[in-house]
Coordinates of C-alpha atoms in Angstrom, one line a residue:
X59 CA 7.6 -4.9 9.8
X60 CA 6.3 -6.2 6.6
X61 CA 6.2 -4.7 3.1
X62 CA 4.2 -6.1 0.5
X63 CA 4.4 -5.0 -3.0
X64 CA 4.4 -7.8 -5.9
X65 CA 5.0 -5.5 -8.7
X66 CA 3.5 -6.9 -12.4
X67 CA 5.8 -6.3 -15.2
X68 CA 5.3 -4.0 -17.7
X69 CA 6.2 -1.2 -19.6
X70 CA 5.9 2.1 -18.8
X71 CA 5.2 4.5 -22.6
X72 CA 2.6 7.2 -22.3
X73 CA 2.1 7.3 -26.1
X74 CA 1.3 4.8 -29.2
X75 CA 0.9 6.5 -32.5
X76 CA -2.3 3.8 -33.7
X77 CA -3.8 2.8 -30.5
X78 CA -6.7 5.2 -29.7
X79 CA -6.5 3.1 -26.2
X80 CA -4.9 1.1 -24.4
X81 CA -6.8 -2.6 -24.5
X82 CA -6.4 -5.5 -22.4
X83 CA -4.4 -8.6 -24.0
X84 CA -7.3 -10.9 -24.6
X85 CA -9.1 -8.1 -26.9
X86 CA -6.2 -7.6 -29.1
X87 CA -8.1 -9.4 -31.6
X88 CA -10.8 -7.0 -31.3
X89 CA -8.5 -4.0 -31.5
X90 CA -7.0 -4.5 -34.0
X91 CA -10.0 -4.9 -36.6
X92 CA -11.5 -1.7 -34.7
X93 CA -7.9 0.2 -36.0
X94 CA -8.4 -1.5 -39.6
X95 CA -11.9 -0.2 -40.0
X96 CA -12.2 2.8 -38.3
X97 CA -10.6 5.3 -40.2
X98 CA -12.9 4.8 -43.3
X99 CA -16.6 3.9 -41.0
X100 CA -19.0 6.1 -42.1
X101 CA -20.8 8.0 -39.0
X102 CA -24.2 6.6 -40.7
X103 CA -25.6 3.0 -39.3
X104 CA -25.1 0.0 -41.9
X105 CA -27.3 -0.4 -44.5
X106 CA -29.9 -2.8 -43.5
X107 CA -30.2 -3.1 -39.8
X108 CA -32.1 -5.5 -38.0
X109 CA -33.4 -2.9 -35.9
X110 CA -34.3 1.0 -36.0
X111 CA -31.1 3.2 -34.5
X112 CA -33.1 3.7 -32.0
X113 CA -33.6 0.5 -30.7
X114 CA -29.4 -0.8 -31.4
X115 CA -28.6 2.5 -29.6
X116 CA -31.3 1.4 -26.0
X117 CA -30.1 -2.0 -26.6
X118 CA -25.8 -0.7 -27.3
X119 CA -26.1 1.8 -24.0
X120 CA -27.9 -1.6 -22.0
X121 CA -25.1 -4.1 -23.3
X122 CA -22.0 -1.1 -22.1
X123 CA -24.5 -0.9 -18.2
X124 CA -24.1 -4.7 -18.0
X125 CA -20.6 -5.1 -19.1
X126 CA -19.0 -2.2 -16.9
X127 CA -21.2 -3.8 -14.1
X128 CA -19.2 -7.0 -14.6
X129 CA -15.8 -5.4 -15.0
X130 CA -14.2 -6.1 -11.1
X131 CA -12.9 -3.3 -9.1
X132 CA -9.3 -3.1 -7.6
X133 CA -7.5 -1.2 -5.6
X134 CA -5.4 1.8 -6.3
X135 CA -1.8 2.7 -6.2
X136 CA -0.9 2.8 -2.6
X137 CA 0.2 5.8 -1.0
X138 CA 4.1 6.6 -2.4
X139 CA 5.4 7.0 1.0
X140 CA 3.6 4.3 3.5
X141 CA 5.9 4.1 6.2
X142 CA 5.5 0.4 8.1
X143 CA 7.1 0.0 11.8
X144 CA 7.7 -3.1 13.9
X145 CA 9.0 -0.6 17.0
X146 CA 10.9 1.4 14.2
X147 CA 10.0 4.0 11.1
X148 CA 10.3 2.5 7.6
X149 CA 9.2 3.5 4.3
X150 CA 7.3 1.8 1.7
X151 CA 6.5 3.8 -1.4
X152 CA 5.8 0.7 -3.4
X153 CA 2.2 0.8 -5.1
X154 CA 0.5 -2.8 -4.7
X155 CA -0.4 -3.6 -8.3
X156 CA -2.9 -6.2 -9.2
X157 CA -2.7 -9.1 -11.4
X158 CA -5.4 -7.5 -14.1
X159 CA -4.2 -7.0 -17.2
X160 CA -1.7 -4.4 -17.5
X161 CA -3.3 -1.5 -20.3
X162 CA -6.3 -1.3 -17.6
X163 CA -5.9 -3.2 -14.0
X164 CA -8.1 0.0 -12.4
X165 CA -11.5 0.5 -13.4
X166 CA -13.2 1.4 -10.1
X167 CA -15.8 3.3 -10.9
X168 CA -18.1 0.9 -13.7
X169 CA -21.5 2.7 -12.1
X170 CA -20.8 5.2 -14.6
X171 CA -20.8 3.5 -17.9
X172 CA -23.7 5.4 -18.4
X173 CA -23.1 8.9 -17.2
X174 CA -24.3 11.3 -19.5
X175 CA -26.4 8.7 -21.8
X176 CA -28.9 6.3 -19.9
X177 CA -27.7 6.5 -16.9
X178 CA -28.8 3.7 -14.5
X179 CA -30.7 3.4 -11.5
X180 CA -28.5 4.2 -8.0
X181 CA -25.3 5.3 -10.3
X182 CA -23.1 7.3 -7.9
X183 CA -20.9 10.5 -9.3
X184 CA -17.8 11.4 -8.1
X185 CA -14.9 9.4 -7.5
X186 CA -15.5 6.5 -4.7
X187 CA -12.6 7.0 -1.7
X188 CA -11.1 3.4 -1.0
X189 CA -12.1 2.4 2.8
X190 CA -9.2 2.6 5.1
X191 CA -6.9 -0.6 5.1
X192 CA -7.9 -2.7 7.7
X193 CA -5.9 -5.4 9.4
X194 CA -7.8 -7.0 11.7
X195 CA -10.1 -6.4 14.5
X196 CA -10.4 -2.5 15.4
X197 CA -9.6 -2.0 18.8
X198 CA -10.1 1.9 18.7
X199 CA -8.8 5.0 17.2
X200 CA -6.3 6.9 19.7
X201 CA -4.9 10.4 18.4
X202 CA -7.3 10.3 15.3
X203 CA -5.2 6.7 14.3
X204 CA -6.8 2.8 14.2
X205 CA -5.3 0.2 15.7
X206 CA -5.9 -3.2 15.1
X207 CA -5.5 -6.3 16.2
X208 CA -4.2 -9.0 13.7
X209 CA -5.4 -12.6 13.7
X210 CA -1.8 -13.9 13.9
X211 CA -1.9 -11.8 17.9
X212 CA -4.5 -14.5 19.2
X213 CA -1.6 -17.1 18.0
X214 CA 1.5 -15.2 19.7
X215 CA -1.2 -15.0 22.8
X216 CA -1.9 -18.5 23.3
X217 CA 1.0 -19.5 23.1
X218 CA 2.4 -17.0 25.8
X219 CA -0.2 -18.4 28.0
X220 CA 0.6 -21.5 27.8
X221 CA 4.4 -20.9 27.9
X222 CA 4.0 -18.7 30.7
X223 CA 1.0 -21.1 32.3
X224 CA 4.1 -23.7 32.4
X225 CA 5.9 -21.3 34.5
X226 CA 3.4 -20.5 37.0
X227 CA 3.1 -23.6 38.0
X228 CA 6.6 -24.0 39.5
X229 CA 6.4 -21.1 41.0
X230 CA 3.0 -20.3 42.3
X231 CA 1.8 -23.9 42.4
X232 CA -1.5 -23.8 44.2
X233 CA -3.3 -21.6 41.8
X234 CA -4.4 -24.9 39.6
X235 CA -5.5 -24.2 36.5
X236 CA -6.2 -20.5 37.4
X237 CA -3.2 -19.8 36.3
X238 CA -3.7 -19.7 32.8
X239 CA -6.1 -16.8 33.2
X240 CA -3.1 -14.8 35.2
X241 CA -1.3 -15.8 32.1
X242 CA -4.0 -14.7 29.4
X243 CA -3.8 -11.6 31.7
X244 CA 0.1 -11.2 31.3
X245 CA -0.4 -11.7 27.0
X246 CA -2.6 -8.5 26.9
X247 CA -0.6 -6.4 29.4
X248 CA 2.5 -7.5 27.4
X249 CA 0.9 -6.7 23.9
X250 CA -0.5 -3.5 25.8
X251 CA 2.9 -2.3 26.4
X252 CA 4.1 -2.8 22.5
X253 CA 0.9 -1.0 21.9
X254 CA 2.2 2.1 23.8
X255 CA 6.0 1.6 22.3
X256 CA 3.9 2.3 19.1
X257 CA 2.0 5.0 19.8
X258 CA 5.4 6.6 21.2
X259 CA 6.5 6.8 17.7
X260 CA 2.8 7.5 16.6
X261 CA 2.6 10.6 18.5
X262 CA 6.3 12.1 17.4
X263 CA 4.9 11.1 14.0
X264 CA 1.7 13.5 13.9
X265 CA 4.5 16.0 16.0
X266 CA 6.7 16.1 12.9
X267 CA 3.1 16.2 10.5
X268 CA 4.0 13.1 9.1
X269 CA 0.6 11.3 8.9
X270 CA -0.1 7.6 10.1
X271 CA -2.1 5.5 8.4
X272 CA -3.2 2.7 11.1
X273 CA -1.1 0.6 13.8
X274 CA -1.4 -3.2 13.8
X275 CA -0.7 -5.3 16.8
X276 CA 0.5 -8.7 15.2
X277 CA 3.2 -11.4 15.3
X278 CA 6.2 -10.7 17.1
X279 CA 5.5 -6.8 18.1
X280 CA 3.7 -4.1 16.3
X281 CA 3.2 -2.0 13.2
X282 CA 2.9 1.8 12.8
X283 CA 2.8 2.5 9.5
X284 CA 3.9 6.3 8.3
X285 CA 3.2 7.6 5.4
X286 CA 5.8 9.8 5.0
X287 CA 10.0 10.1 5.1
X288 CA 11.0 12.1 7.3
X289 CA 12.8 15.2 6.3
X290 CA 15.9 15.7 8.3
X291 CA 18.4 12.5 9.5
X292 CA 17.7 14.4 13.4
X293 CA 13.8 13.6 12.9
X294 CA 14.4 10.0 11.9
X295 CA 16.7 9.7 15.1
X296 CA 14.1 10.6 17.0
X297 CA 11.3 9.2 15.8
X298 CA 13.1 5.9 15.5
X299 CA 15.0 6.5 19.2
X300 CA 11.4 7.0 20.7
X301 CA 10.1 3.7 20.6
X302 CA 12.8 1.8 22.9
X303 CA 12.8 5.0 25.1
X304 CA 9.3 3.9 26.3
X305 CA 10.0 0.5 26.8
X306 CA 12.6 1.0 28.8
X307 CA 10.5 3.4 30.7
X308 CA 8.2 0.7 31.1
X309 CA 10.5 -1.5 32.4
X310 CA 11.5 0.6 35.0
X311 CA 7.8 1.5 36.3
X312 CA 7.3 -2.1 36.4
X313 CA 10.5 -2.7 38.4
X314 CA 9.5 0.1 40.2
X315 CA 5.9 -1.2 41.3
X316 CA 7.5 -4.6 41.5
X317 CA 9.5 -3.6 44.6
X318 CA 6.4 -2.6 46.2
X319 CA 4.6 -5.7 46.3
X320 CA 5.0 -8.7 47.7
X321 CA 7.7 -11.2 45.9
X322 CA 6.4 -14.6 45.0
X323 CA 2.6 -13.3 44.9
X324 CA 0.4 -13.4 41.5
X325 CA 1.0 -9.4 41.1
X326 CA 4.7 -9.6 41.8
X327 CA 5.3 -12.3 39.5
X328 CA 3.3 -10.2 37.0
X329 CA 4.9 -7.0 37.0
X330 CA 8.8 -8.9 37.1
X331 CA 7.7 -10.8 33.9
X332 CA 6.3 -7.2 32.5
X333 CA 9.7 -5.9 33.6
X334 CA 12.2 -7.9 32.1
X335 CA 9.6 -8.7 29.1
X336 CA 9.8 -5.3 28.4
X337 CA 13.6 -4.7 28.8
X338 CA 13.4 -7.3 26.3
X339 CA 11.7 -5.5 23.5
X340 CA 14.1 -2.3 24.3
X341 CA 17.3 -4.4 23.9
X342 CA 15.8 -6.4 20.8
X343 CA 15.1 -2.8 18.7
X344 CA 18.0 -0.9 19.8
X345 CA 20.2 -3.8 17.3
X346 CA 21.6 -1.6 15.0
X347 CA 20.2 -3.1 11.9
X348 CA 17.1 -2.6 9.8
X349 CA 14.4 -2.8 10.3
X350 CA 15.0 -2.4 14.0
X351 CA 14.5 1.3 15.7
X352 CA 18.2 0.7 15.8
X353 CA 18.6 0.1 12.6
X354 CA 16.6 3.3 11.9
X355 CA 18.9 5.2 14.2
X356 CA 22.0 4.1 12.6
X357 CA 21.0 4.8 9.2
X358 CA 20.2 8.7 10.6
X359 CA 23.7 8.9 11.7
X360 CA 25.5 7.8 8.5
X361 CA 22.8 10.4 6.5
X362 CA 24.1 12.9 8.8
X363 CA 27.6 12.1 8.2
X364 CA 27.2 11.4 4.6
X365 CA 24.2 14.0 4.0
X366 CA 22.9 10.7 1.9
X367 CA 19.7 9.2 3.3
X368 CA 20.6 6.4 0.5
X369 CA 23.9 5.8 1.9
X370 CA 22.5 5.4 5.8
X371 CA 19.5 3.0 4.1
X372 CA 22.4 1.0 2.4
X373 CA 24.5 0.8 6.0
X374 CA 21.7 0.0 8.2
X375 CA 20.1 -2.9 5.8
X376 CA 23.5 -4.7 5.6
X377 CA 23.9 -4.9 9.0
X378 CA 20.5 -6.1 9.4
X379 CA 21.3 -8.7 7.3
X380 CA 24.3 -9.5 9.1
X381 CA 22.1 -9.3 12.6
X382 CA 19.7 -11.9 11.2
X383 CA 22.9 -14.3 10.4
X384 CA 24.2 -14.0 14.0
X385 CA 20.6 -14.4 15.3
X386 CA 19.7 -17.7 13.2
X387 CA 23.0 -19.8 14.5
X388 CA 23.8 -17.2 17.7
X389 CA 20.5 -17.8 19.6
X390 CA 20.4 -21.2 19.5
X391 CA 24.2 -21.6 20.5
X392 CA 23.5 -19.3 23.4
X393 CA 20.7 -21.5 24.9
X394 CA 22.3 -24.3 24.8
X395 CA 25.4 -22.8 26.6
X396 CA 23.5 -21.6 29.5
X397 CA 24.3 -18.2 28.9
X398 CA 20.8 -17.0 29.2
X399 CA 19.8 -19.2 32.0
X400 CA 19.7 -22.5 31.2
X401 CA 22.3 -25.1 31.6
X402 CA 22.7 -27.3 27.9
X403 CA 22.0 -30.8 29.9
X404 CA 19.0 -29.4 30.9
X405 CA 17.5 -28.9 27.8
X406 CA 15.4 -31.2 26.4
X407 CA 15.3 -32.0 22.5
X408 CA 12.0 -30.0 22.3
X409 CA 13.2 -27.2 23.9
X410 CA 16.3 -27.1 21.3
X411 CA 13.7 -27.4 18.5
X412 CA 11.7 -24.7 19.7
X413 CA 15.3 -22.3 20.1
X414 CA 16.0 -23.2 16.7
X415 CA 12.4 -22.2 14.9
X416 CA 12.0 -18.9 17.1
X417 CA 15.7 -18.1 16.3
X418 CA 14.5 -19.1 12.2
X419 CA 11.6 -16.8 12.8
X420 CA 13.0 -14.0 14.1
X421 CA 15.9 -14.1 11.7
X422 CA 13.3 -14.2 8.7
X423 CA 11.7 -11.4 10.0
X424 CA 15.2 -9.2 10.3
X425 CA 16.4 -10.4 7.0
X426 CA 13.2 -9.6 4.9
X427 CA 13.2 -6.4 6.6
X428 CA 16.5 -5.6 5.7
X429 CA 15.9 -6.3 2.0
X430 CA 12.7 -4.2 1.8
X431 CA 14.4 -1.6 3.1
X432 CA 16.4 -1.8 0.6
X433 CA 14.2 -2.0 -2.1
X434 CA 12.1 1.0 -1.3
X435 CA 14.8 3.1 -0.7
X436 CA 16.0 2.3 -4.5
X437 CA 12.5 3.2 -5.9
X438 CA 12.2 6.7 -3.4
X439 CA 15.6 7.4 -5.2
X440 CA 13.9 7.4 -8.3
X441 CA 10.7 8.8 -7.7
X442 CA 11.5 12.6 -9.0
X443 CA 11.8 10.3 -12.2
X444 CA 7.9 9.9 -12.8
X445 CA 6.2 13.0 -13.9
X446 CA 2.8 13.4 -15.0
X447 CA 4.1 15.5 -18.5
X448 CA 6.2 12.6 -19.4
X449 CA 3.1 9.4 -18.9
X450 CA 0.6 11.2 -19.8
X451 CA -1.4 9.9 -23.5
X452 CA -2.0 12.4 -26.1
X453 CA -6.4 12.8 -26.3
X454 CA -8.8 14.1 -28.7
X455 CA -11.4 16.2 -27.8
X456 CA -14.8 15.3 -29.0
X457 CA -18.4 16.2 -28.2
X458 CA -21.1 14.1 -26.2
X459 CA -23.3 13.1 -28.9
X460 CA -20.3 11.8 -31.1
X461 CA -20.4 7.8 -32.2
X462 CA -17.8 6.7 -30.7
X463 CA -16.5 4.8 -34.0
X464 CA -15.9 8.7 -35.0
X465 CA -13.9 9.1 -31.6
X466 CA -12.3 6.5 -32.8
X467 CA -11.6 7.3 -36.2
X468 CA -10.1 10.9 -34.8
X469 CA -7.6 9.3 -32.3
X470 CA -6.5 6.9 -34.9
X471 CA -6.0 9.9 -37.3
X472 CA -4.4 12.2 -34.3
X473 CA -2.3 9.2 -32.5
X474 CA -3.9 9.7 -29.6
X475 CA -4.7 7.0 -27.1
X476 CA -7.2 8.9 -25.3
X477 CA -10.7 11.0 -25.6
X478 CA -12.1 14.0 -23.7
X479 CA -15.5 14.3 -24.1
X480 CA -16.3 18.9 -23.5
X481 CA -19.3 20.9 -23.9
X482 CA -20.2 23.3 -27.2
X483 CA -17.9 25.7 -25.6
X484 CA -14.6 23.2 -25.4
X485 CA -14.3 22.6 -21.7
X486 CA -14.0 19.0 -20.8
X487 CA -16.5 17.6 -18.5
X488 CA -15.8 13.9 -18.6
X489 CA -13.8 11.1 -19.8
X490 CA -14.1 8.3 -21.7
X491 CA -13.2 4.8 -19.9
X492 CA -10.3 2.5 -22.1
X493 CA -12.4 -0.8 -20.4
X494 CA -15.9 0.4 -21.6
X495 CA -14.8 0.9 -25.0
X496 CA -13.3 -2.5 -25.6
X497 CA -16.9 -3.8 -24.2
X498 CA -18.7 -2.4 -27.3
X499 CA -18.4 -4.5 -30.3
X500 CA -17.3 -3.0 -33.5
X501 CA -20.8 -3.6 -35.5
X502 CA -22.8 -1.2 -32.3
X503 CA -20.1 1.5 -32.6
X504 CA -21.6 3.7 -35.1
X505 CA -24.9 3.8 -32.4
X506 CA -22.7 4.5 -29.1
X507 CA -22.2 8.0 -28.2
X508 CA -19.1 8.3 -26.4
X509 CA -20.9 10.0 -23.3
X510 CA -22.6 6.5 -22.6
X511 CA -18.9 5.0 -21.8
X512 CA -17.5 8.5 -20.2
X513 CA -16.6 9.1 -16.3
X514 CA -17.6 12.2 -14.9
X515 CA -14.9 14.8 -14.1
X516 CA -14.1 16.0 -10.7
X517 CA -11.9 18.4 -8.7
X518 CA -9.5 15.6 -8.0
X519 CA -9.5 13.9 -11.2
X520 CA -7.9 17.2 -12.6
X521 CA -4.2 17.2 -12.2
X522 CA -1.0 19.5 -13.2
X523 CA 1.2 18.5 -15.9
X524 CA 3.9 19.7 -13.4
X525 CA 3.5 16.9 -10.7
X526 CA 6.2 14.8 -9.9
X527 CA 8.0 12.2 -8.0
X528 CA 5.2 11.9 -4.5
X529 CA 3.6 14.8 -4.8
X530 CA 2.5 13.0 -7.6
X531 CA 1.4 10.0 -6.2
X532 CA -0.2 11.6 -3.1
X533 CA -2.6 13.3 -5.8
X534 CA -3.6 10.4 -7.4
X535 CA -4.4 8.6 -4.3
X536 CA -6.3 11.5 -2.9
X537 CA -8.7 10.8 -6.0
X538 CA -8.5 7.0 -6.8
X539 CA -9.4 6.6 -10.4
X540 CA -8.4 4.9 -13.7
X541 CA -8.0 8.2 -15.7
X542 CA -6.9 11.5 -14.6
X543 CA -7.2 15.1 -16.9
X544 CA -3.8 16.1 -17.6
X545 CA -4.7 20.4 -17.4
X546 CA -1.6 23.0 -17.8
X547 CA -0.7 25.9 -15.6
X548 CA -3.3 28.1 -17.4
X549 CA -6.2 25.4 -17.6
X550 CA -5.7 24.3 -21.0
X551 CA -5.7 20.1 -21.9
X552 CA -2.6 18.4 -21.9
X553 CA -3.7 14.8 -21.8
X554 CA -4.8 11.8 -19.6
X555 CA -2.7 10.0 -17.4
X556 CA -3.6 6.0 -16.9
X557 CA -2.9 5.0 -13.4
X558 CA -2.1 1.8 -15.2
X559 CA 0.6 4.1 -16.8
X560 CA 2.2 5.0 -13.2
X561 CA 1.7 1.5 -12.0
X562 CA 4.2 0.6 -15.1
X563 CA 6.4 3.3 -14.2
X564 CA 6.3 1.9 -10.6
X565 CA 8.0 -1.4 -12.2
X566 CA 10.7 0.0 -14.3
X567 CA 11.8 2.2 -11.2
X568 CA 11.9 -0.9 -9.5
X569 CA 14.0 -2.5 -12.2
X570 CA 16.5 -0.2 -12.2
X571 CA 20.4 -0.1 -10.4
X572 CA 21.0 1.9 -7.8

């Protein structure tokens, strides 16, 4: 039940008075002798150019192809609700910023550095939709949903064979070496039985139109990751109750079919290891600590008691952390007692190593679990806090054919940090990319017409000044982009909101108390 999300600092203004837009550190230089000649360039070339305009201006449009061509693509915020489950519902708003340089880390779309001007070859329009995240080998797509299989599952499924192989063999000795495959067999039907605990809360998930993004079968259990909080502390009861429901449904079938075989055959011994191994996972998620399904079901109770879904987060994750304590130095103490089985003279020094790394694991797992719960319930708190109105940049409009040392010149003058580029009759068609213009060297400037660095507008590129908190961030992830059209109510331009800009914002939420 892992959350990833290494957050780059940074600061999170929408506006600079001098800075027509925002630059990457290592062309500072550059931008500041742009601001300190700008404002007095003339629109004409330079006396005495090597070349005709013509020619700088092929050559200017060529140079901006090559260098958005170069510039490397990255991925966009993530979703602000991505929900992640090991056999229980958790949220994970947390974009996944990139270590680029913080004015511009998102410039996904350099094919059109030459929109509107000398357009190249094969350029695409329209905003390019990031390929589902994969995590492994797809294994098929039930109820409209991937799952995959994650590298780290071939690991877990090894070992169970050989673990369970050992077994076998004092209890079914004359099957030889065949018993490994009846052991291979007992590692899928096993890992097919945590796939069915997930789609349990998969399928209450879609119920409650809370989308899924994919299920991952991995280390130690599985992953359904939701996108979404649910609304009311009832839902997250259920959807969090469903999972350990099913498995000890399994358990009983397989007790059940168990009773109608033959004991101490190959398919008895199966279905009593399916059994107890999935009585197992039941007991294991119904711990009342996050990120368990019973962690998820006691912070639903204390949100219904409380009517704060912070208060239950806080509850349940503390308690998680207290269940990973008592399973790093319980489990090991338990072994060696005999409680579960095996007397402590019996146990060898490998087998006391082995209790003490699983226990290390597993109490890893909890404790991280706990913490990210935690942590993305402290940035959902202040999600209503980032609104598109209050990071968007002031722009400029200016026409197609302008040099772009004039767009320049007018954002320095206006403090804007950004520029529109609309039609004779004022309606915006396109805008014009930070990362292209730092490309362009000061002296080819005055030959670059600012629809040679622009991105074509589209539907989803458009966006209200009104959006807020995730209806906010489900927008911008609808559309990945670097810049979005900031419109009001009545179509009129507000501005341009930087996804760099909402990636900063991301960070200082992050930074802040509960």
């Amino acid at each position: 039940m892992d959350e990833s999300g290494q957050p780059q600092p940074g600061t999170g203004e929408a506006t600079s008075p001098r800075h027509p837009a925002a630059v990457e550190p290592d062309a500072t230089e550059a931008r500041e002798t742009t601001e300190a000649r700008d404002p007095g360039e003339p629109d004409a070339a330079p006396e005495q150019p090597e070349s005709t305009p013509a020619q700088q201006q092929a050559d200017t449009e060529q140079a901006a192809a090559e260098q958005a061509a170069a510039e490397p693509d990255s991925a966009e915020p993530d979703s602000a609700a991505t929900r992640q489950t090991t056999g229980t519902p958790h949220t994970d708003p947390t974009p996944h910023p990139q270590d680029a340089p913080p004015a511009h880390p998102y410039d996904r779309h350099p094919e059109r550095a030459a929109a509107t001007s000398g357009t190249r070859k094969g350029a695409t329009k329209g905003p390019t939709k990031r390929p589902a995240p994969r995590g492994g080998l797809l294994m098929g797509r039930p109820f409209g949903v991937p799952v995959y299989v994650a590298p780290s599952w071939f690991l877990v499924a090894a070992l169970i064979t050989w673990v369970f192989g050992g077994q076998l063999d004092h209890v079914l000795p004359e099957l030889g070496a065949a018993r490994y495959l009846v052991s291979l067999f007992f590692a899928v039907a096993f890992y097919a039985s945590v796939l069915i605990h997930e789609l349990a809360h998969t399928v209450v998930a879609l119920r409650y139109k809370l989308p899924v993004r994919r299920i991952q079968l991995q280390f130690f259990g599985g992953v359904s990751e939701i996108e979404k909080e649910s609304e009311t502390p009832g839902r997250e009861f259920v959807l969090a109750f469903v999972g350990p429901l099913l498995s000890l449904v399994l358990s009983g079938v397989f007790y059940v079919a168990m009773r109608a075989v033959e004991p101490g055959t190959v398919p008895g011994v199966l279905l009593a290891g399916l059994m107890i191994s999935n009585l197992i996972v039941a007991a294991f998620n119904l711990l009342p600590g996050l990120p368990l399904d019973g962690g998820r079901m006691l912070r639903a109770v204390v949100w219904k008691l409380t009517g704060k879904p912070m208060s239950g987060t806080i509850a349940a994750a503390w308690v998680g952390r207290a269940l990973a304590v008592t399973v790093l130095i319980g489990l090991p103490l338990l072994t060696q007692s005999g409680a579960l089985g095996e007397g402590a003279e019996e146990a060898g020094g490998m087998d006391t190593l082995m209790d003490a790394l699983l226990a290390a694991i597993l109490a890893a797992i909890i404790w991280t679990g706990a913490g990210n719960s935690l942590r993305m319930a402290r940035l959902r708190e202040h999600l209503p806090d980032l609104r598109a109105r209050s990071l968007t940049r002031r722009a400029v409009p200016v026409e197609a054919e302008t040099p772009l040392s004039e767009a320049l010149r007018r954002a320095n003058e206006a403090g804007a940090r950004a520029l529109v580029v609309v039609d004779a009759d004022g309606d915006p068609h396109s805008l014009v990319r930070e990362a292209a213009i730092v490309g362009i060297p000061e002296h080819r400037r005055p030959w670059v017409p600012v629809s040679g660095l622009a991105q074509d507008l589209t539907d989803g590129m458009r966006v209200s000044a009104e959006l807020a908190g995730e209806e906010l961030l489900d927008t911008l992830r609808e559309t990945p982009a670097t810049e979005y059209l900031v419109v009001e109510e009545n179509g009129a331009i507000y501005g341009v909101l930087s996804a760099a800009d909402v990636e900063r914002a991301f960070v200082k939420a992050m930074a802040r108390p509960s």
